[in-house]
Each structure stands twice: as structure tokens, then as C-alpha cells.
Coordinates of C-alpha atoms in Angstrom, one line a residue:
M13 CA 52.0 191.7 194.0
K14 CA 52.2 191.3 198.0
G15 CA 54.7 188.3 197.1
G16 CA 57.2 190.6 195.7
G17 CA 56.7 193.5 198.3
G18 CA 57.4 191.1 200.4
V19 CA 61.2 190.5 199.3
G20 CA 62.3 193.9 199.1
P21 CA 62.8 194.5 203.2
A22 CA 64.2 191.2 203.7
K23 CA 67.1 191.6 201.0
R24 CA 67.9 195.5 202.7
R25 CA 68.2 193.4 206.1
W26 CA 70.4 191.0 204.8
R27 CA 72.5 193.2 203.0
G28 CA 72.8 195.6 206.4
L29 CA 73.7 192.6 208.0
A30 CA 76.2 191.9 205.4
F31 CA 78.0 194.7 205.8
G32 CA 78.3 195.1 209.5
V33 CA 79.9 191.7 209.3
L34 CA 82.9 192.8 207.1
F35 CA 83.3 196.1 209.1
L36 CA 83.5 193.8 212.3
V37 CA 86.1 191.4 210.2
V38 CA 88.3 194.5 209.1
L39 CA 88.4 196.0 212.4
S40 CA 89.3 192.7 213.9
M41 CA 92.3 192.6 211.5
L42 CA 93.3 196.6 212.2
V43 CA 93.5 195.0 216.4
H44 CA 95.5 192.8 215.1
L45 CA 97.9 194.6 213.1
G46 CA 98.3 197.4 215.5
F47 CA 99.0 194.8 218.2
L48 CA 101.9 193.6 215.8
L49 CA 103.1 196.7 215.0
G50 CA 103.1 197.7 219.3
L51 CA 104.9 194.8 220.0
H52 CA 107.4 195.1 216.9
N53 CA 107.8 199.4 218.2
G54 CA 108.3 198.1 222.0
F55 CA 105.9 199.9 223.2
H56 CA 108.2 202.7 223.9
S57 CA 107.0 206.0 226.4
P58 CA 107.1 208.8 224.5
G59 CA 110.4 210.9 225.7
F60 CA 112.7 208.0 225.5
V61 CA 114.8 206.9 222.7
P62 CA 115.9 202.7 223.6
L63 CA 119.7 202.0 223.0
P64 CA 120.4 199.2 220.9
H65 CA 121.8 195.9 222.6
N66 CA 122.3 192.3 222.0
S67 CA 119.8 190.7 224.4
P68 CA 117.2 187.8 223.9
S69 CA 114.8 190.1 223.4
G70 CA 116.3 190.7 219.8
D71 CA 115.2 187.4 219.4
R72 CA 111.4 188.5 220.3
T73 CA 111.7 191.3 217.6
R74 CA 112.9 189.0 214.7
H75 CA 110.4 186.5 215.6
V76 CA 107.7 189.4 215.6
D77 CA 109.2 190.7 212.1
N78 CA 108.5 186.8 210.6
L79 CA 105.1 187.1 211.2
V80 CA 104.9 190.7 210.3
R81 CA 106.1 189.5 206.6
K82 CA 103.7 185.7 206.9
L83 CA 100.8 187.8 208.2
G84 CA 101.4 191.2 205.3
P85 CA 100.4 189.4 202.0
T86 CA 96.9 188.5 203.5
L87 CA 96.2 191.9 204.5
P88 CA 94.7 194.4 201.8
K89 CA 97.2 196.8 200.5
D90 CA 94.7 199.3 200.6
I91 CA 94.4 198.9 204.6
L92 CA 98.8 199.2 205.0
K93 CA 98.7 201.9 203.4
H94 CA 95.8 203.8 204.9
I95 CA 97.2 202.5 208.6
V96 CA 100.9 203.9 207.5
H97 CA 99.3 207.2 206.2
E98 CA 97.4 207.8 209.4
A99 CA 100.2 206.7 211.4
K100 CA 102.4 209.6 209.7
N101 CA 100.3 212.1 209.8
E102 CA 99.4 211.2 213.5
T103 CA 103.6 211.9 213.7
S104 CA 103.8 215.1 211.7
S105 CA 100.6 216.9 214.2
T106 CA 102.3 215.5 217.1
N107 CA 105.9 217.2 216.2
A108 CA 103.7 220.0 215.5
T109 CA 102.0 220.3 218.3
R110 CA 105.7 219.9 220.4
K111 CA 107.1 223.1 218.1
S112 CA 104.0 225.2 218.7
Q113 CA 104.3 224.2 222.5
K114 CA 108.1 225.3 222.3
K115 CA 107.1 228.7 221.2
K116 CA 104.2 229.3 223.4
G117 CA 106.4 228.3 226.4
I118 CA 104.7 225.5 227.5
P119 CA 107.6 222.6 229.2
I120 CA 108.2 219.7 227.2
P121 CA 109.4 216.9 229.1
P122 CA 113.0 216.3 228.0
Q123 CA 114.5 213.5 226.0
V124 CA 116.8 211.0 227.5
V125 CA 119.5 209.6 225.3
L126 CA 122.2 207.7 226.8
Q127 CA 125.1 208.0 224.6
P128 CA 128.1 205.6 225.5
L129 CA 131.5 207.7 226.5
S130 CA 133.9 207.3 223.7
N131 CA 138.0 208.2 223.4
K132 CA 138.1 208.1 219.3
N133 CA 137.2 211.9 219.1
I134 CA 140.4 212.2 221.5
S135 CA 143.3 213.8 219.2
K136 CA 146.2 212.2 220.8
D137 CA 148.4 214.6 218.1
S138 CA 147.2 217.9 219.8
G139 CA 148.3 216.9 223.5
K140 CA 145.4 218.4 224.7
A141 CA 141.8 217.7 225.9
G142 CA 141.2 218.4 222.2
I143 CA 138.0 216.6 220.6
K144 CA 137.9 216.0 216.8
G145 CA 134.1 215.4 216.0
G146 CA 132.7 216.9 219.1
I147 CA 133.3 218.4 222.3
D148 CA 133.7 216.3 225.3
V149 CA 133.0 218.0 228.4
S150 CA 134.5 215.4 231.3
V151 CA 138.2 215.4 229.6
G152 CA 138.3 219.3 230.0
L153 CA 136.8 219.1 233.3
C154 CA 139.1 216.5 234.7
E155 CA 142.0 218.2 233.8
L156 CA 140.9 221.0 235.4
K157 CA 140.3 219.0 238.8
Y158 CA 143.4 216.5 238.7
G159 CA 145.8 218.2 236.1
S160 CA 148.3 216.0 234.2
Y161 CA 146.8 213.0 235.5
C162 CA 144.1 212.9 232.9
I163 CA 146.5 213.8 230.1
W164 CA 148.5 211.3 231.2
K165 CA 145.8 208.6 231.3
E166 CA 144.6 209.2 228.6
E167 CA 147.5 208.9 226.7
N168 CA 148.3 205.5 228.5
R169 CA 144.8 204.0 228.3
E170 CA 145.5 200.3 227.6
D171 CA 142.8 198.1 225.4
M172 CA 140.3 196.0 227.7
K173 CA 141.5 193.2 228.7
D174 CA 139.7 190.3 231.6
S175 CA 136.4 190.1 228.9
T176 CA 135.0 187.6 230.7
M177 CA 135.0 189.1 234.2
K178 CA 133.0 192.4 232.4
K179 CA 130.5 190.1 231.0
L180 CA 129.9 188.6 234.4
K181 CA 129.6 191.9 236.3
D182 CA 127.4 193.1 233.6
Q183 CA 124.8 190.1 233.9
L184 CA 125.2 191.1 238.0
F185 CA 124.2 194.2 236.9
V186 CA 121.2 193.7 234.9
A187 CA 120.3 190.5 237.4
R188 CA 119.8 192.9 239.9
A189 CA 117.6 195.3 238.7
Y190 CA 115.1 192.5 237.2
F191 CA 115.4 190.5 240.5
P192 CA 112.9 192.7 242.7
S193 CA 110.1 193.0 240.2
V194 CA 109.7 189.7 239.7
A195 CA 110.0 188.6 243.1
K196 CA 107.2 190.9 243.8
M197 CA 104.8 188.2 241.5
P198 CA 103.5 185.0 242.9
A199 CA 103.0 183.0 239.7
Q200 CA 106.9 183.6 239.0
N201 CA 108.4 181.5 242.3
K202 CA 110.5 179.6 240.3
L203 CA 111.9 182.2 237.9
S204 CA 112.5 184.6 241.3
R205 CA 114.4 181.6 243.0
E206 CA 116.5 181.0 239.9
L207 CA 117.4 184.7 239.4
K208 CA 118.1 184.3 243.3
L209 CA 120.7 181.7 243.2
N210 CA 122.2 183.4 239.7
I211 CA 123.0 186.6 241.7
Q212 CA 124.4 184.5 244.7
E213 CA 126.6 182.7 242.4
L214 CA 127.8 185.4 240.7
E215 CA 128.6 188.1 243.5
R216 CA 130.5 184.6 244.6
V217 CA 132.7 183.8 241.9
L218 CA 133.5 187.7 241.4
S219 CA 134.8 187.9 245.1
E220 CA 136.9 185.2 244.1
S221 CA 138.3 185.8 240.9
T222 CA 139.9 189.5 239.3
T223 CA 141.3 188.0 236.0
D224 CA 140.2 185.8 233.9
A225 CA 142.6 183.9 234.7
D226 CA 141.4 183.0 238.2
L227 CA 138.0 182.3 237.0
P228 CA 136.8 178.7 237.8
P229 CA 136.6 176.2 234.7
G230 CA 132.9 176.1 233.1
I231 CA 132.2 179.3 234.0
Q232 CA 131.2 180.2 230.0
K233 CA 128.4 177.5 230.6
K234 CA 127.2 179.3 234.1
S235 CA 127.2 182.7 232.2
E236 CA 125.1 181.1 229.3
R237 CA 122.7 179.7 231.9
I238 CA 122.6 182.9 233.5
E239 CA 122.2 184.8 230.6
A240 CA 118.8 182.4 229.6
T241 CA 117.4 183.2 233.4
I242 CA 118.0 187.2 232.2
A243 CA 116.2 186.6 229.0
R244 CA 113.6 185.1 231.1
A245 CA 113.2 187.3 233.4
K246 CA 112.8 189.7 230.8
S247 CA 110.3 188.7 228.8
V248 CA 107.9 188.8 232.0
T249 CA 106.1 191.8 231.8
A250 CA 106.9 193.6 235.2
D251 CA 106.6 197.4 235.9
C252 CA 109.0 199.0 234.2
N253 CA 109.3 201.7 237.0
N254 CA 110.4 199.4 239.7
V255 CA 113.1 198.5 237.3
D256 CA 113.7 202.0 236.1
K257 CA 114.4 202.9 239.9
K258 CA 116.2 199.6 240.6
L259 CA 118.9 200.6 237.4
R260 CA 119.3 203.8 238.8
Q261 CA 120.1 203.1 242.1
I262 CA 122.6 200.4 240.6
F263 CA 123.8 203.2 238.1
D264 CA 124.6 205.4 241.2
L265 CA 126.1 203.5 243.0
T266 CA 128.5 202.4 239.7
E267 CA 128.8 206.3 239.7
D268 CA 130.0 206.6 243.3
E269 CA 132.4 203.9 242.8
A270 CA 134.0 205.3 239.5
N271 CA 134.2 208.6 241.2
F272 CA 136.1 206.7 243.9
H273 CA 138.5 205.0 242.1
M274 CA 139.1 207.9 239.8
K275 CA 140.1 209.6 243.3
Q276 CA 142.2 206.7 244.1
S277 CA 144.0 206.9 240.8
A278 CA 144.7 210.5 240.9
F279 CA 146.4 209.8 244.6
L280 CA 148.8 207.5 243.0
Y281 CA 149.2 209.2 240.2
Q282 CA 150.8 212.1 242.3
L283 CA 152.4 209.8 245.1
A284 CA 154.5 208.0 242.2
V285 CA 155.2 211.7 241.4
Q286 CA 156.6 212.5 244.6
T287 CA 158.2 209.5 245.8
M288 CA 161.4 209.0 245.0
P289 CA 162.3 205.8 242.9
K290 CA 163.6 202.4 244.5
S291 CA 166.8 202.6 242.1
H292 CA 167.4 206.3 243.1
H293 CA 167.6 205.5 246.4
C294 CA 169.5 202.6 246.4
L295 CA 172.1 204.5 244.3
Y296 CA 172.2 207.8 246.9
M297 CA 173.1 205.3 249.7
R298 CA 175.9 203.5 247.4
L299 CA 177.8 206.8 247.0
T300 CA 177.2 207.7 250.3
V301 CA 179.0 204.8 251.7
E302 CA 181.4 205.0 249.4
Y303 CA 182.3 208.6 250.1
F304 CA 182.9 207.7 254.0
K305 CA 185.0 205.1 252.6
D306 CA 187.5 206.7 250.0
D307 CA 189.4 209.7 251.6
S308 CA 191.3 210.9 248.7
F309 CA 189.1 213.2 247.2
N310 CA 189.5 216.0 248.9
K311 CA 191.0 218.1 246.3
E312 CA 188.9 220.9 245.0
L313 CA 189.5 224.0 242.8
T314 CA 188.2 226.3 244.9
E315 CA 190.2 229.4 243.0
K316 CA 188.0 228.9 240.2
F317 CA 184.7 229.0 242.7
Y318 CA 185.0 232.5 243.3
D319 CA 186.6 234.1 240.2
P320 CA 183.7 236.9 239.1
T321 CA 185.2 236.8 235.4
L322 CA 184.3 233.1 234.7
Q323 CA 180.7 231.5 233.8
H324 CA 179.1 230.5 237.3
Y325 CA 176.0 228.1 236.9
V326 CA 173.8 227.4 240.0
I327 CA 171.5 224.4 240.5
F328 CA 169.1 223.5 243.4
S329 CA 168.5 220.2 243.8
S330 CA 168.8 217.4 245.7
N331 CA 168.6 214.8 242.4
V332 CA 172.1 213.3 241.9
I333 CA 171.0 211.9 238.6
A334 CA 169.1 214.9 237.1
S335 CA 171.9 217.5 238.1
S336 CA 174.8 215.4 236.4
V337 CA 172.3 215.7 233.5
V338 CA 172.0 219.0 233.6
I339 CA 176.0 219.9 234.2
N340 CA 176.6 217.3 231.2
S341 CA 174.1 218.2 228.5
T342 CA 175.6 222.5 229.1
V343 CA 179.0 221.4 228.8
M344 CA 178.9 219.3 225.9
H345 CA 177.6 221.8 224.2
A346 CA 179.7 224.9 225.0
K347 CA 182.5 226.5 222.8
D348 CA 184.8 226.9 225.7
S349 CA 184.4 224.7 229.1
T350 CA 187.5 225.9 230.6
N351 CA 185.6 229.3 232.0
Q352 CA 182.7 227.2 233.4
V353 CA 182.2 226.5 236.8
F354 CA 178.9 224.8 238.1
H355 CA 177.6 225.0 241.7
V356 CA 175.1 222.7 243.2
L357 CA 173.2 223.6 246.6
T358 CA 171.8 220.2 247.9
D359 CA 170.4 219.4 251.1
G360 CA 172.5 217.3 254.5
Q361 CA 170.5 213.9 253.2
N362 CA 172.0 214.1 249.5
Y363 CA 175.1 216.3 250.3
Y364 CA 177.7 213.8 250.7
A365 CA 176.1 211.1 247.6
M366 CA 176.0 214.4 245.7
K367 CA 179.9 215.3 246.4
Y368 CA 181.3 212.3 245.8
W369 CA 179.1 212.0 242.0
F370 CA 180.7 214.6 241.0
L371 CA 184.3 214.2 242.5
R372 CA 184.6 210.6 240.7
N373 CA 183.2 212.2 237.2
T374 CA 184.7 214.8 235.2
F375 CA 183.0 217.2 233.1
K376 CA 185.6 218.0 230.5
D377 CA 187.5 221.5 231.7
A378 CA 184.5 222.4 234.0
V379 CA 184.7 222.4 237.6
V380 CA 182.1 221.5 240.1
Q381 CA 181.0 222.5 244.0
V382 CA 179.1 220.9 246.0
L383 CA 177.5 222.9 248.7
N384 CA 175.2 221.5 252.0
I385 CA 172.5 224.7 252.0
E386 CA 171.9 223.7 255.8
Q387 CA 175.5 224.2 256.6
L388 CA 175.5 227.9 255.3
I389 CA 175.6 230.3 258.1
L390 CA 172.9 233.3 256.4
D391 CA 172.4 237.0 258.2
Y392 CA 168.7 236.7 258.1
S393 CA 166.1 237.5 260.3
D394 CA 163.6 233.8 259.7
K395 CA 166.5 231.2 259.7
T396 CA 163.6 228.4 260.4
T397 CA 162.9 228.8 256.8
L398 CA 166.3 228.8 255.6
S399 CA 167.7 225.4 257.8
H400 CA 166.4 223.2 254.8
L401 CA 166.6 223.1 250.7
N402 CA 163.5 224.2 248.6
S403 CA 163.8 223.2 244.8
P404 CA 162.2 225.4 242.4
L405 CA 158.1 225.3 243.0
E406 CA 155.9 224.1 240.4
F407 CA 151.7 224.8 240.5
R408 CA 149.3 224.5 238.3
V409 CA 146.9 227.3 237.3
S410 CA 143.6 226.4 236.1
F411 CA 141.6 228.9 234.5
H412 CA 137.9 228.6 233.9
N413 CA 136.1 230.2 230.8
S414 CA 132.6 231.5 230.8
G415 CA 129.5 229.2 230.8
K416 CA 128.8 230.1 227.2
T417 CA 132.3 228.4 226.0
P418 CA 132.9 224.8 225.8
A419 CA 134.9 223.1 228.9
M420 CA 137.6 221.9 226.7
H421 CA 138.8 225.5 225.9
N422 CA 139.2 226.1 229.9
R423 CA 143.3 226.5 230.3
T424 CA 145.5 224.4 232.4
Q425 CA 148.8 225.3 232.7
Y426 CA 152.3 224.2 234.8
I427 CA 154.3 227.1 236.1
S428 CA 157.5 227.1 237.7
I429 CA 159.4 229.9 239.6
F430 CA 161.5 230.3 242.7
S431 CA 161.2 229.4 246.3
H432 CA 162.8 230.1 249.3
S433 CA 166.4 229.2 248.7
H434 CA 166.8 231.1 245.4
Y435 CA 166.9 233.9 247.6
L436 CA 169.5 233.3 249.7
L437 CA 172.1 234.1 246.2
P438 CA 173.7 237.3 247.1
G439 CA 174.6 235.6 250.8
V440 CA 175.9 232.3 249.5
F441 CA 178.2 234.0 246.3
K442 CA 179.5 237.3 248.0
H443 CA 182.3 237.4 245.6
L444 CA 179.9 237.1 242.4
E445 CA 178.3 239.2 240.6
K446 CA 176.5 238.0 237.6
V447 CA 175.2 233.9 238.0
V448 CA 172.8 231.7 235.6
V449 CA 170.1 229.7 237.4
L450 CA 169.1 226.0 235.8
D451 CA 166.4 223.8 237.1
D452 CA 167.2 220.5 237.5
D453 CA 164.7 219.2 235.0
V454 CA 166.4 221.2 232.0
V455 CA 168.4 220.0 229.0
V456 CA 170.8 222.4 227.3
R457 CA 170.6 221.8 223.5
Q458 CA 172.9 224.6 222.2
D459 CA 176.1 227.0 224.0
L460 CA 174.6 229.2 227.0
S461 CA 178.0 231.8 226.7
T462 CA 175.9 234.8 225.0
L463 CA 174.2 234.8 228.3
W464 CA 177.0 236.6 229.7
K465 CA 177.1 239.3 226.9
L466 CA 173.1 240.4 227.9
N467 CA 172.3 244.0 228.7
M468 CA 169.2 243.6 230.7
G469 CA 169.0 247.5 230.9
Q470 CA 169.7 247.7 234.9
K471 CA 167.4 245.0 235.4
P472 CA 168.2 242.4 238.4
M473 CA 167.0 238.8 236.2
G474 CA 166.3 237.7 232.9
A475 CA 163.7 235.0 232.1
V476 CA 161.2 234.0 229.9
Q477 CA 157.7 235.6 230.3
I478 CA 154.3 233.7 230.0
C479 CA 151.6 236.2 229.6
S480 CA 149.0 233.9 229.4
V481 CA 148.8 233.7 233.4
R482 CA 148.7 237.4 234.1
L483 CA 148.7 239.0 238.3
G484 CA 145.1 240.3 237.2
Q485 CA 144.2 236.6 237.2
L486 CA 145.8 235.7 240.4
K487 CA 144.4 238.3 242.5
S488 CA 142.4 236.8 244.7
Y489 CA 145.4 235.2 246.3
L490 CA 147.3 238.3 246.2
G491 CA 145.2 239.9 249.3
K492 CA 145.1 244.3 248.9
S493 CA 148.7 244.4 247.7
S494 CA 149.3 246.5 244.9
F495 CA 150.5 245.1 242.4
N496 CA 149.7 246.0 238.1
E497 CA 147.3 243.5 237.3
N498 CA 148.2 243.4 232.9
S499 CA 152.2 242.0 234.7
C500 CA 153.0 238.9 232.8
S501 CA 154.1 236.0 235.2
W502 CA 157.6 234.4 234.6
M503 CA 159.0 231.1 234.6
S504 CA 162.4 229.6 236.6
G505 CA 164.5 227.0 234.6
L506 CA 166.7 229.5 233.1
N507 CA 167.2 232.9 234.4
V508 CA 169.9 235.1 234.2
I509 CA 170.9 236.8 237.6
D510 CA 172.5 240.3 238.3
L511 CA 173.6 240.2 241.3
V512 CA 175.1 243.2 241.5
R513 CA 171.8 244.9 240.6
W514 CA 169.9 242.6 242.9
R515 CA 171.7 244.0 246.1
E516 CA 171.1 247.2 245.3
L517 CA 167.5 246.7 244.7
G518 CA 167.4 244.9 247.8
I519 CA 165.3 241.9 246.2
S520 CA 165.6 239.1 249.0
E521 CA 164.5 241.7 251.4
T522 CA 161.4 243.1 249.7
Y523 CA 160.6 238.9 249.2
W524 CA 161.2 238.2 252.7
E525 CA 158.6 241.3 253.9
L526 CA 156.1 240.1 251.2
V527 CA 156.4 236.3 252.6
K528 CA 154.8 237.3 255.9
K529 CA 152.2 239.8 254.2
V530 CA 150.6 236.9 251.8
S531 CA 147.2 236.0 252.8
V532 CA 147.7 232.5 251.4
K533 CA 150.3 230.7 253.0
E534 CA 150.6 227.7 251.0
E535 CA 151.9 229.8 248.3
S536 CA 153.1 232.2 249.9
S537 CA 156.3 231.9 248.2
V538 CA 154.5 231.9 244.5
L539 CA 152.9 234.9 244.9
A540 CA 155.6 237.0 246.8
S541 CA 158.3 236.3 243.6
M542 CA 155.5 237.8 241.5
L543 CA 155.2 240.5 243.5
T544 CA 159.0 241.2 244.1
F545 CA 160.0 241.2 240.4
Q546 CA 156.8 243.2 239.0
D547 CA 158.4 245.1 236.8
L548 CA 161.8 244.0 236.8
I549 CA 162.3 241.2 234.6
Y550 CA 163.8 241.7 231.7
A551 CA 162.2 239.2 229.0
L552 CA 164.3 236.6 227.3
D553 CA 163.5 235.4 223.7
S554 CA 161.4 233.1 224.1
E555 CA 163.6 230.7 221.6
W556 CA 165.9 230.6 224.2
I557 CA 163.5 227.9 226.8
I558 CA 160.8 225.9 225.7
S559 CA 158.7 224.9 228.7
G560 CA 155.9 222.1 229.2
L561 CA 157.9 218.7 228.6
G562 CA 156.2 217.7 231.6
H563 CA 152.7 217.5 231.1
D564 CA 152.5 218.6 227.3
Y565 CA 151.7 215.8 224.5
G566 CA 151.5 218.2 222.0
I567 CA 154.7 220.0 221.7
S568 CA 156.1 219.8 218.2
I569 CA 159.4 218.5 217.0
Q570 CA 160.3 221.6 215.3
S571 CA 160.0 223.9 218.5
I572 CA 162.2 221.5 220.3
K573 CA 165.0 221.3 217.8
K574 CA 164.6 225.5 217.7
A575 CA 164.7 225.9 221.4
S576 CA 168.2 225.9 223.1
V577 CA 167.1 224.8 226.5
L578 CA 164.1 222.1 227.2
H579 CA 162.5 222.4 230.1
Y580 CA 161.1 219.0 231.5
N581 CA 158.2 221.3 234.2
G582 CA 155.1 219.1 235.6
N583 CA 154.6 216.0 237.0
M584 CA 156.0 213.9 234.0
K585 CA 159.6 214.1 234.9
P586 CA 162.1 212.5 232.6
W587 CA 163.7 210.1 235.3
L588 CA 160.0 208.4 235.9
E589 CA 158.3 206.1 234.2
L590 CA 155.6 208.4 234.1
G591 CA 157.4 210.4 231.7
I592 CA 156.5 211.1 228.5
P593 CA 158.5 208.9 226.2
K594 CA 159.2 211.0 223.0
Y595 CA 160.4 213.5 225.3
K596 CA 163.0 211.3 227.6
V597 CA 165.0 211.0 224.5
Y598 CA 166.4 214.2 224.7
W599 CA 167.3 213.7 228.4
K600 CA 168.2 210.4 228.6
K601 CA 171.1 210.8 225.4
F602 CA 173.3 213.1 228.3
L603 CA 172.8 210.0 230.8
N604 CA 175.8 208.0 231.5
R605 CA 174.7 204.8 231.1
E606 CA 177.9 203.0 231.4
N607 CA 178.3 204.1 235.2
H608 CA 178.5 200.8 237.1
F609 CA 176.6 202.4 240.1
L610 CA 173.6 203.6 237.6
N611 CA 173.9 199.8 236.4
E612 CA 174.1 197.7 239.9
C613 CA 171.2 199.8 241.2
N614 CA 169.5 199.7 237.8
V615 CA 168.9 203.6 237.2
N616 CA 169.2 203.0 234.2
P617 CA 167.7 199.6 232.9

């Protein structure tokens, strides 16, 4: 009995010890499994969604995956299920907590999701900053700031070249981000020196090269060695805050550099738009020299220039090629060119080149008169503004919608309008009663003789109205002048002028008075023109002229075929390399490509 009574307590102690050992074994397995799962997930901090990238850390992740697969069968299935079930419960409880915090108004740290900008969603068919799958805010804001440059940039974007240079720049970016953290670790002095040498080597190579062709031989091996060094730096346990700060500093510097290049590109775009092409300059010089060499061209049909029964067209331009295309396209589509008289008003610099060109070239039975506006003597008080030619003005109007609407719905339009020179018409053509004013960036596709039969109902001018831009939207520039805010703006390009009614209403005098009153001097001509013709415009049918061929990529071919006149308003004129290629065809059709002056100056390569 004594022996039997002594065995019972010993067995209970042995059983308790066995359960304790088993519990410790299971606990140790759970700790190792948790550690492996932590490595597999990268120990990401809450609130940050990592971006997928190709780096040596991917090898480490695959290595951990292999370990998990190897160790997986050794772990009991019920333990794995229990761990997975707990993880799901923890995730669901976390989400529920975040939702409850949202309802209660407790601020939640926002998640940072970095996504690269993609151009795949940009619709080229629309011609505007349209987005198929989403809203690209940057495109809309860029167009509002830089105008048609952004549209041109997207349409003419080229595939990336010099991929090796780009890869080296990315390596330099990453190496600079990790170097400060590694340099603070005494145990990583060798790695720190190696990183520093690699950074210096990359800076030297990039300073001496701009393209892949400029790179020294053996650069691929150097790139692989640098990549291996960066991989070692990534494997070192470093303070993530330091790396994050350095990355943000480099990102800010890169963003500033990108903004600088954006402004520089926009400036060069504007410079290319406003600068005369070298080939055109050559043409003007050649024509001017030939004019003074040849004195046999002094015969002009002056009697037609003052005949009010004929059809008179007026063009303000200093561009020989553009004026020639306008006249040629008008004459080619005219049913009877005998009654057509063209008056080209130009400046003193291009007067002789323009005169020689139109004396040497004939346009069926039409006649062309070239006038130097600087030599005209006019009875106006402010002669300083009349001493030089002012071509039709173009300005960009951008409207910001309310904050609730996407930025892509912001509107940007280009409107062309009369300049100071247009208000000299009654004085220059004192013997005429009616004229049609054409801009030098138009192409005529149909007969315009019906314009002379229009009954404009005592209105001094007929023009196409743009009711998407009203005077009320320009009131910040119009000052305290009284005007109807619902009045539509109007466009130059094709305008029918009743000079008799113009003189009766004193349009020119009203204009000059308003020029002095407008608060913003830079836009004085534009805004004074709007106010001068308020409620005095006879609205032409919109099918007479279609505008936007100098900035809008989305105009349909059907609309172009229906229009009588094509207006290339905008920065991308058809005679420039920046011109929209699919619209250039309609303009080049009326350019005399066989002219030897054009060929010698390479105007039409």
C-alpha cells in the first residue's frame, strides 16, 4: 500500500513536465513561423502600400518562400489553420476599428500609394486632354498653364531612348539614398567606401555622357557591379527614417528640376512659334534684292483698286507665303475671279519682298495690291500706335471650373480678334463700301461670292460668334465699363465689313476711346474690340468657317469638309514645323512648290 501510494504523485509530476515541454516546443515553432511570415511580408509599416520593383530584395523574398515551403510540411495542419484564422480575425477587426474611427471622426493616417504617371489613358482621338479610364489632373492643369504646348507635347511624345543612361541615373538616385544610413554604421565601413566610390564613378560618367553612344566601354559590367553594391546596402538593417528623408529630399530636387525643364520647354516652344523660320527669312531677302534689281514691274491696274462694284478682300500680313496661300485658295474656288481684288497691308520691312512676289506671280484674273501701312497718312490723333503693322491678335482664354469638377473639364480656347490696324480700314479704303477681311492663316475651300449678297440688317460687321466665351467671363479685364455680360465674343478670320455703316456709327473713334480706358494695357486691343462691337455683330453661319486647326487635334474630317474656310488659329501654324500634320495637307495644296525661290531657300523641302 505504501509503495503504491508513492507512485501516484511521481507520475503526475512527470505528466505535468511533459505537457510543459510540449507547450514550449509548440511555442518555439510558432515564434519561428511568425518570424518567417514577417520576413515574407517585408515587415511593412501600417499606412504604406509598397510598390513592386525589381531589385535584389526579390531574391531574398524568393529564398524565404522556399524556406516556408520546405518547413511547411513539418508543421501540424491544425496549427497553420489556427494561425491563418487568427490573422484573418485580426485583419477584419483592424478594418472594423478603422471604420468605426471614421464614423466617430477620429483622424486616420492616410495610406500613401505611389503610382507612376501613365499616358496610356490619354485619348489622342479626342484631341484634347481627354481621359478614357480615369481623370489625369496634370494634363488639364498643364494646358491651363502652358496652353497648346501641352497638347503638342503629348501628341509628339517619342519613345524613350538611351535606356542605359536612364538606368545609371536611377542607380545613382538609389545609391545616394542609402549612403547616409550605411555611412553611420561603423561595422559597414567597407560597404560605405564602396558606395561612395560607386557614386563618384556614376557622377563622373553621367557628367561626361548625354546618350548611350557617349558611354565608355565596359559600362555594363560597371553597372552590374554597382547594382550588386546597392543590393548589399539594401540588405543591411538601416534606419528607415533616414532612407525615407533622403529619398524625399532627392525627390523634391528631381521635381524642381522637372518643373524647370517643363518651363524651359514651354519657352522654347513659344520661341519656335514666334520666330521667323530661317528659310522664310532667306526668301524675303532674295525677293527684296530681286525687286531692286528689276525695275520692269511698275505696272498696276490701279483703276480696279478703287472700284466699289468689285469684290475687295483685305489681308493684314507680313508673311509672303501665308498671304499667297490665302489668295490662291480664294481664287481657285471662285466662280469668276475677274471681279476679285486683293489688298495686302504689310510693314515696311517686308513691303518690297511682298510686292515683288505678287508682281511675279499671277492668280487667274484677280489683281493684288500691296500697301505699306507705315507710309499711309491717316487723320488720327494717336499716330504712334499707327506707325507699324499689327496683325490679327490671338489670345488664350482658360476657364477654371468649380473645385468639384475634374481638372480635365477646364476649358482652354484660342480666340483671334482685330488689332489696331484693322480700325484704319475706313481711312485706307475711302472709296470702297464693302470689304471682306481674311486672316493670313486661313484656307478658302468654297466660293465666297455669296458674302457680297448678305443683308446684315444695318450691322457694320458680320463674323462668327463664340458664345462659349462671353463678356461676363472677361469682366475682370473690362473694368467699370458698362456692357452686357451675356454678349458673345466673336472671331476674326472671315469678316464682312460694311464700311458705310462703319463710318456712320463711328466705330474707329469708339475703339480708340475705349483703348485709353481699358485698365489692362496688354489686352487693350482685345477688350476694346469686344466692347466696340457689342450688339453690332451680324452672326455668320458657323459652317462658313471652322477654327482651331492651329491647336485642336480633335477636329473631325467631316467638319473640315463642310466648312467654307479653314482657320488655323493657335500656335501651331501650318507653315511651321510645329504645325499639326493632318491639317497641313489642306494648306500645302495651294502652295506653289515649283517656284524656284522656294526651292532655293528650302521653304518647301
